[in-house]
Structure formats: C-alpha cells, structure tokens
mmCIF file of C-alpha atoms in Angstrom:
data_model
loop_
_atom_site.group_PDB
_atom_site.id
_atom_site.type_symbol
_atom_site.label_atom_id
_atom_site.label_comp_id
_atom_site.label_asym_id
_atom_site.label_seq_id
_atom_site.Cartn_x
_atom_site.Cartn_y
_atom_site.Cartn_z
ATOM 1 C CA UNK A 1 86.506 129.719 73.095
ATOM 2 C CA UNK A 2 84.715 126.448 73.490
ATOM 3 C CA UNK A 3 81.085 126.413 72.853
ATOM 4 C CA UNK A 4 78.824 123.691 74.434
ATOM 5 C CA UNK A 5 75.869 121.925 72.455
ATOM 6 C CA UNK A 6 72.771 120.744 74.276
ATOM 7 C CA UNK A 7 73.237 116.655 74.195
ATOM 8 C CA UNK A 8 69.333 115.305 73.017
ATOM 9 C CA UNK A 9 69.510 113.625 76.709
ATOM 10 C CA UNK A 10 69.947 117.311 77.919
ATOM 11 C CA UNK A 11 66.856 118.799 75.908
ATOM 12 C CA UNK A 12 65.033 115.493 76.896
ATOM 13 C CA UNK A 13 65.797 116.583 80.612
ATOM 14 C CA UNK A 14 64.524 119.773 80.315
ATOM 15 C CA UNK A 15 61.579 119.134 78.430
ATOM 16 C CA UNK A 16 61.117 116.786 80.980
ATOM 17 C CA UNK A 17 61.042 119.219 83.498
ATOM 18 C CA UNK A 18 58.619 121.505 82.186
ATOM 19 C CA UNK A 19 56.418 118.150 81.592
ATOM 20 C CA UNK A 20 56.319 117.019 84.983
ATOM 21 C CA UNK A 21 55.925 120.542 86.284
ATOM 22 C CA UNK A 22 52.882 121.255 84.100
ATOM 23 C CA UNK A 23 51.561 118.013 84.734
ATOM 24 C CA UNK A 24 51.836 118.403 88.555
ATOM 25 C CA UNK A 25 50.651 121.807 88.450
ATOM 26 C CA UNK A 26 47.860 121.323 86.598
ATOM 27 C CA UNK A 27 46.852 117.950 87.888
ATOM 28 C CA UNK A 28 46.905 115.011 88.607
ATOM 29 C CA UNK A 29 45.264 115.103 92.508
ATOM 30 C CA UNK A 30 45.941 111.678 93.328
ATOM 31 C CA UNK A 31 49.714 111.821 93.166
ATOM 32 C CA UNK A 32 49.433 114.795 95.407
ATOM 33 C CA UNK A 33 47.307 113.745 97.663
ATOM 34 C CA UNK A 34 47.958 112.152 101.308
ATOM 35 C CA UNK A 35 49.895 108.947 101.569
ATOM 36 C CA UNK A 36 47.851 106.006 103.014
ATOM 37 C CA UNK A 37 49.449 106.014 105.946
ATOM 38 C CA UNK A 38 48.898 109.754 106.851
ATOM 39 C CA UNK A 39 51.943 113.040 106.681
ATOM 40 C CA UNK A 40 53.159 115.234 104.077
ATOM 41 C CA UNK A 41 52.277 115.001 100.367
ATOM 42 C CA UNK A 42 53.746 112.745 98.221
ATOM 43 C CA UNK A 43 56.354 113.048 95.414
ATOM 44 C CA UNK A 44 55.689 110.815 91.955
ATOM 45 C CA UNK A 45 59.356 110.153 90.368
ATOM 46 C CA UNK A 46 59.528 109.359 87.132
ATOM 47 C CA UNK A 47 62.310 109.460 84.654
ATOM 48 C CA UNK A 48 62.848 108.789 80.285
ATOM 49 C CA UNK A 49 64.917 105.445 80.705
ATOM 50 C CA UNK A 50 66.074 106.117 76.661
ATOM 51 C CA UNK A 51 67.155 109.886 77.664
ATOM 52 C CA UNK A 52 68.779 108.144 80.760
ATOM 53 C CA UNK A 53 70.428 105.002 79.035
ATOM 54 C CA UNK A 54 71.284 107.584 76.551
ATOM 55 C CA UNK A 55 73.365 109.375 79.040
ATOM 56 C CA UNK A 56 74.857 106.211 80.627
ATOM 57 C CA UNK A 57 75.060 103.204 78.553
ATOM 58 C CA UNK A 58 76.993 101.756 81.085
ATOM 59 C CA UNK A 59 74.925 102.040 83.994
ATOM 60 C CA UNK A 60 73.758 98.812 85.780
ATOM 61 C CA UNK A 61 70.207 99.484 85.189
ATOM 62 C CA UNK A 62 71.268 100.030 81.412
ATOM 63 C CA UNK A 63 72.845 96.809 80.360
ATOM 64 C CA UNK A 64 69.795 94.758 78.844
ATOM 65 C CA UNK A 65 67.565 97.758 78.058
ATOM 66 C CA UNK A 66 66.821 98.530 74.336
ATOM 67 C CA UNK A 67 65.833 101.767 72.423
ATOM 68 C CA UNK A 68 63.225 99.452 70.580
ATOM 69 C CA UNK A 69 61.551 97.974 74.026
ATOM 70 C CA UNK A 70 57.932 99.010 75.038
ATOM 71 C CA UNK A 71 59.909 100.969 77.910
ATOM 72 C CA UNK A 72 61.489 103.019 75.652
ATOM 73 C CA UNK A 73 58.208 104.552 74.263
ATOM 74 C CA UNK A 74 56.611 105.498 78.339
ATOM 75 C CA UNK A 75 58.157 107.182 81.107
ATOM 76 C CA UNK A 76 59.373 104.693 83.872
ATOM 77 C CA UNK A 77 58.982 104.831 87.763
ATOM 78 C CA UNK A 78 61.644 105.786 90.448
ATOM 79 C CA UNK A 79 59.951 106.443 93.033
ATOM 80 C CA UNK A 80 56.869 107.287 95.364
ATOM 81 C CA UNK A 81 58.120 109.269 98.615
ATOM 82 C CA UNK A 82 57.718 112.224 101.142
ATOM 83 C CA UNK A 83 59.707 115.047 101.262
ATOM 84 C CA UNK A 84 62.502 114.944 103.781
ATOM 85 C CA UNK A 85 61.565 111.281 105.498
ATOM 86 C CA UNK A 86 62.985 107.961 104.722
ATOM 87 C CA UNK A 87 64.513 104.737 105.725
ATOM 88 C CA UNK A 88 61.043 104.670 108.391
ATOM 89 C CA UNK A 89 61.286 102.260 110.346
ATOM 90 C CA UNK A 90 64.789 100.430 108.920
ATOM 91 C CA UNK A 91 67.562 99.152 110.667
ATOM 92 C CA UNK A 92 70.343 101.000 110.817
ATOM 93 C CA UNK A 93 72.810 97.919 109.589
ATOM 94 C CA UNK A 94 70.047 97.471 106.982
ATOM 95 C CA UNK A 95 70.088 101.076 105.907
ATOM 96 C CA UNK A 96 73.813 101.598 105.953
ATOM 97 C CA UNK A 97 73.620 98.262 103.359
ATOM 98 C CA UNK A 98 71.116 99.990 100.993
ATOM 99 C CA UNK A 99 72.852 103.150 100.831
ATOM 100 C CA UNK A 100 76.147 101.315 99.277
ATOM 101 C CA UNK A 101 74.415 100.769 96.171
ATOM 102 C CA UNK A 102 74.536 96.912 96.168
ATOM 103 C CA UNK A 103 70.797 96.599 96.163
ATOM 104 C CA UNK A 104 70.307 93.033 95.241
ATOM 105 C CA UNK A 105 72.198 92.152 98.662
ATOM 106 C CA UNK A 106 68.714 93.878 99.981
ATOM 107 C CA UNK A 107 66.140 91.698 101.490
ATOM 108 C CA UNK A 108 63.573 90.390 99.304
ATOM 109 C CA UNK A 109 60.420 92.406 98.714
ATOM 110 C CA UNK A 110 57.390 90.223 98.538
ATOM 111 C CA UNK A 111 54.653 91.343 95.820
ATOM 112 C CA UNK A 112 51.404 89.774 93.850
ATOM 113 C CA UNK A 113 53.031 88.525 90.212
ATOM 114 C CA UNK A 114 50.547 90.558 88.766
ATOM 115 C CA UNK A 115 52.121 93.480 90.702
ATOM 116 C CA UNK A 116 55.860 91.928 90.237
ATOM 117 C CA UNK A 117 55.217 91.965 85.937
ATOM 118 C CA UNK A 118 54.116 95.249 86.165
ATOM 119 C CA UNK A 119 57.327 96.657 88.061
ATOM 120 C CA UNK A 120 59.212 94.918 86.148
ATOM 121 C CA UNK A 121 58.395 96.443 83.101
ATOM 122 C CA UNK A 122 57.679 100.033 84.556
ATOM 123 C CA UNK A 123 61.219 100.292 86.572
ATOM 124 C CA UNK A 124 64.114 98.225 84.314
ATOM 125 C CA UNK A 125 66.613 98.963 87.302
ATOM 126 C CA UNK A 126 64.310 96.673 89.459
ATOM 127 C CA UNK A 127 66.426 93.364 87.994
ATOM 128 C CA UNK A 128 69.544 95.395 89.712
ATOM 129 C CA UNK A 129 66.954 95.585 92.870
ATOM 130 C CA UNK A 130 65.960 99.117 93.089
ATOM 131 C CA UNK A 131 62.757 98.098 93.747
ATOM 132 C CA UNK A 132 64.265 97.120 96.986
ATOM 133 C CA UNK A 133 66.151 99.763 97.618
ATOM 134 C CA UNK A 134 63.489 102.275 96.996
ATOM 135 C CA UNK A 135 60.818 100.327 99.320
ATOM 136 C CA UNK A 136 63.399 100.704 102.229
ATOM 137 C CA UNK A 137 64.406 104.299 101.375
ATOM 138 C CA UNK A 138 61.133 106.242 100.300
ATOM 139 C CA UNK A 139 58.241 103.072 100.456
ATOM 140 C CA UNK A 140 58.674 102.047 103.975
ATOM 141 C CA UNK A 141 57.710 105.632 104.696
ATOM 142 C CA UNK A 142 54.182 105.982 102.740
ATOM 143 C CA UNK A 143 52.827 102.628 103.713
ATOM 144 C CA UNK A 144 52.880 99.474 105.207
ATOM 145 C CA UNK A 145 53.454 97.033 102.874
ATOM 146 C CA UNK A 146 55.588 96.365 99.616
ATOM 147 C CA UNK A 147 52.553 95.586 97.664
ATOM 148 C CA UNK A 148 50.842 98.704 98.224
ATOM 149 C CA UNK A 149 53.626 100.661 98.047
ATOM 150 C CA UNK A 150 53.885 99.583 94.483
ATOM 151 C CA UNK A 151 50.384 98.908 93.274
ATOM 152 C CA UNK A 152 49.568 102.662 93.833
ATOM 153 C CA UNK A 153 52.992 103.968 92.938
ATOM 154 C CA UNK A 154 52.420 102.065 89.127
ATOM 155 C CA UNK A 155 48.631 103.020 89.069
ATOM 156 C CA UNK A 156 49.910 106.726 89.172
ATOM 157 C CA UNK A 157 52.757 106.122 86.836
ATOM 158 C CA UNK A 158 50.171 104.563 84.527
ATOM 159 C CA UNK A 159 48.233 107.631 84.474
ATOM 160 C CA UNK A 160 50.878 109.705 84.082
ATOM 161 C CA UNK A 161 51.632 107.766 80.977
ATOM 162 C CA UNK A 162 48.318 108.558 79.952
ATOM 163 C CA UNK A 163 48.056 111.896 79.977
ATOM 164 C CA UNK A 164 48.726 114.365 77.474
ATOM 165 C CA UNK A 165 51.984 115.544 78.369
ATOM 166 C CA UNK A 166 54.450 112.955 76.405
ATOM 167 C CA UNK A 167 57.828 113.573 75.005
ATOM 168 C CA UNK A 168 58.617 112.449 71.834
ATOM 169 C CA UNK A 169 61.087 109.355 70.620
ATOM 170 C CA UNK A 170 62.829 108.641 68.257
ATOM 171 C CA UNK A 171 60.319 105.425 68.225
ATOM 172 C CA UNK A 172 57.012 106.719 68.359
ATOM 173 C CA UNK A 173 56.215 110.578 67.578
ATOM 174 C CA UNK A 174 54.485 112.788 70.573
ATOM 175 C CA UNK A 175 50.921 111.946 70.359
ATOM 176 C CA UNK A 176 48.975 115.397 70.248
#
C-alpha cells in the first residue's frame, strides 16, 4: 500500500487557503468592494511564488526567481477580476492569441514606471507578460485603463501583505 506525504508546497497551499479565506472573511472591504467601473464584486488573486516555484522549477515564470529575493518573503499578485466575465471588450483574434499562453506576443500594456517597478516586483511572471495577459483576460473587465487596473490591484496586494495573516518561510519566520 502506498502512502502519500503532504509536499511543504501542499501544506503551503492549504494554509494558504485558510489565509485568504480568513482574511476575506474577516476583512479587507476594499478588495470586496465594487470595481470602478460598476458590476459584481471583485476577486483579489494572490499566490506564494516560493510554494509555487517550489512546485515547478521549471515554469516560465520560475526561471530567474530566487528563494532569497524580497518576493520570496510576500505573497505576489495574479490577478484582480469578476466572477464569470472576461476578455471585455477584446478582439476575438486578440483573445484567441492570449489564451495560447504566448503572452509576450500580447500587445504592450502602457503603465507609470512607478507603477511598472512595482508590478514588476509584485508579479515575477510579468517579464513572461502576464501582466498582459491578465489586463486582457480579467483587467479589461474592472476598468478602463492598464494603469488603474494595476495601481489598485498592487495597493490591495500591498495591504494584504500587511496584514496579519502571513505564512511562514523558510527566510523570514511568521511575524505574530
């Protein structure tokens, strides 16, 4: 009989889980609350780029990322979107392109540097453009522009990173 071990990527996910849930449920209004440009509440998506790298080393978004990084002691951002809506607005041969996974075939999204450094550094995967890929898919949907899209989508993941509910690393011990 073959018995299975929970991988640390594994008990990362679920305590992951459980974080997101208790921070959701308990509060933080603004990433619940109505996107600018009116509809359904929003989802914040975050993930644990070590639990995630972890998992697959070989993954695109993987290849220059280091346990030892500033992103390896914060959560990082996938996403901002609305349940059940995206490509808004996209063209189909445009959203057909995006869904085939070479995202930094995309079109160019335009942002503030200011706003450009911070993605950077909150979503590694951007250099593989999925910050292109996720303005098309779930941004194009909340607001109007790239820029916003983002600048609230990082404020939220900043506070998120803030809060009290943190998982620990191997790096940097959870902070109670």
């Amino acid at each position: 009989m073959k018995t299975k071990t929970a991988s640390l990527s594994q008990v990362a996910s679920t305590f992951f889980v459980a974080c997101v849930s208790f921070f959701l449920a308990g509060g933080l209004a603004a990433a619940q609350s109505a996107p600018e440009g009116g509809g359904g509440k929003e989802v914040l998506s975050v993930g644990w780029q070590s639990g995630y790298c972890a998992a697959r080393p070989k993954s695109r978004g993987c290849a220059d990322f280091s346990a030892t990084s500033a992103a390896a002691l914060r959560f990082s951002l996938n996403s901002r979107f609305q349940i059940r809506r995206s490509y808004c607005g996209i063209e189909d041969g445009v959203r057909q392109q995006a869904r085939k996974g070479k995202w930094t075939d995309l079109p160019e999204i335009t942002l503030a540097s200011g706003t450009r450094e911070r993605l950077l550094a909150a979503m590694p995967a951007a250099r593989v453009g999925m910050d292109r890929q996720q303005w098309l898919r779930s941004g194009s949907c909340v607001t109007t522009s790239a820029e916003a899209y983002y600048s609230r989508s990082l404020d939220l993941l900043d506070q998120f990173n803030a809060s009290p509910c943190r998982c620990s690393s191997p790096a940097r011990p959870a902070v109670r």
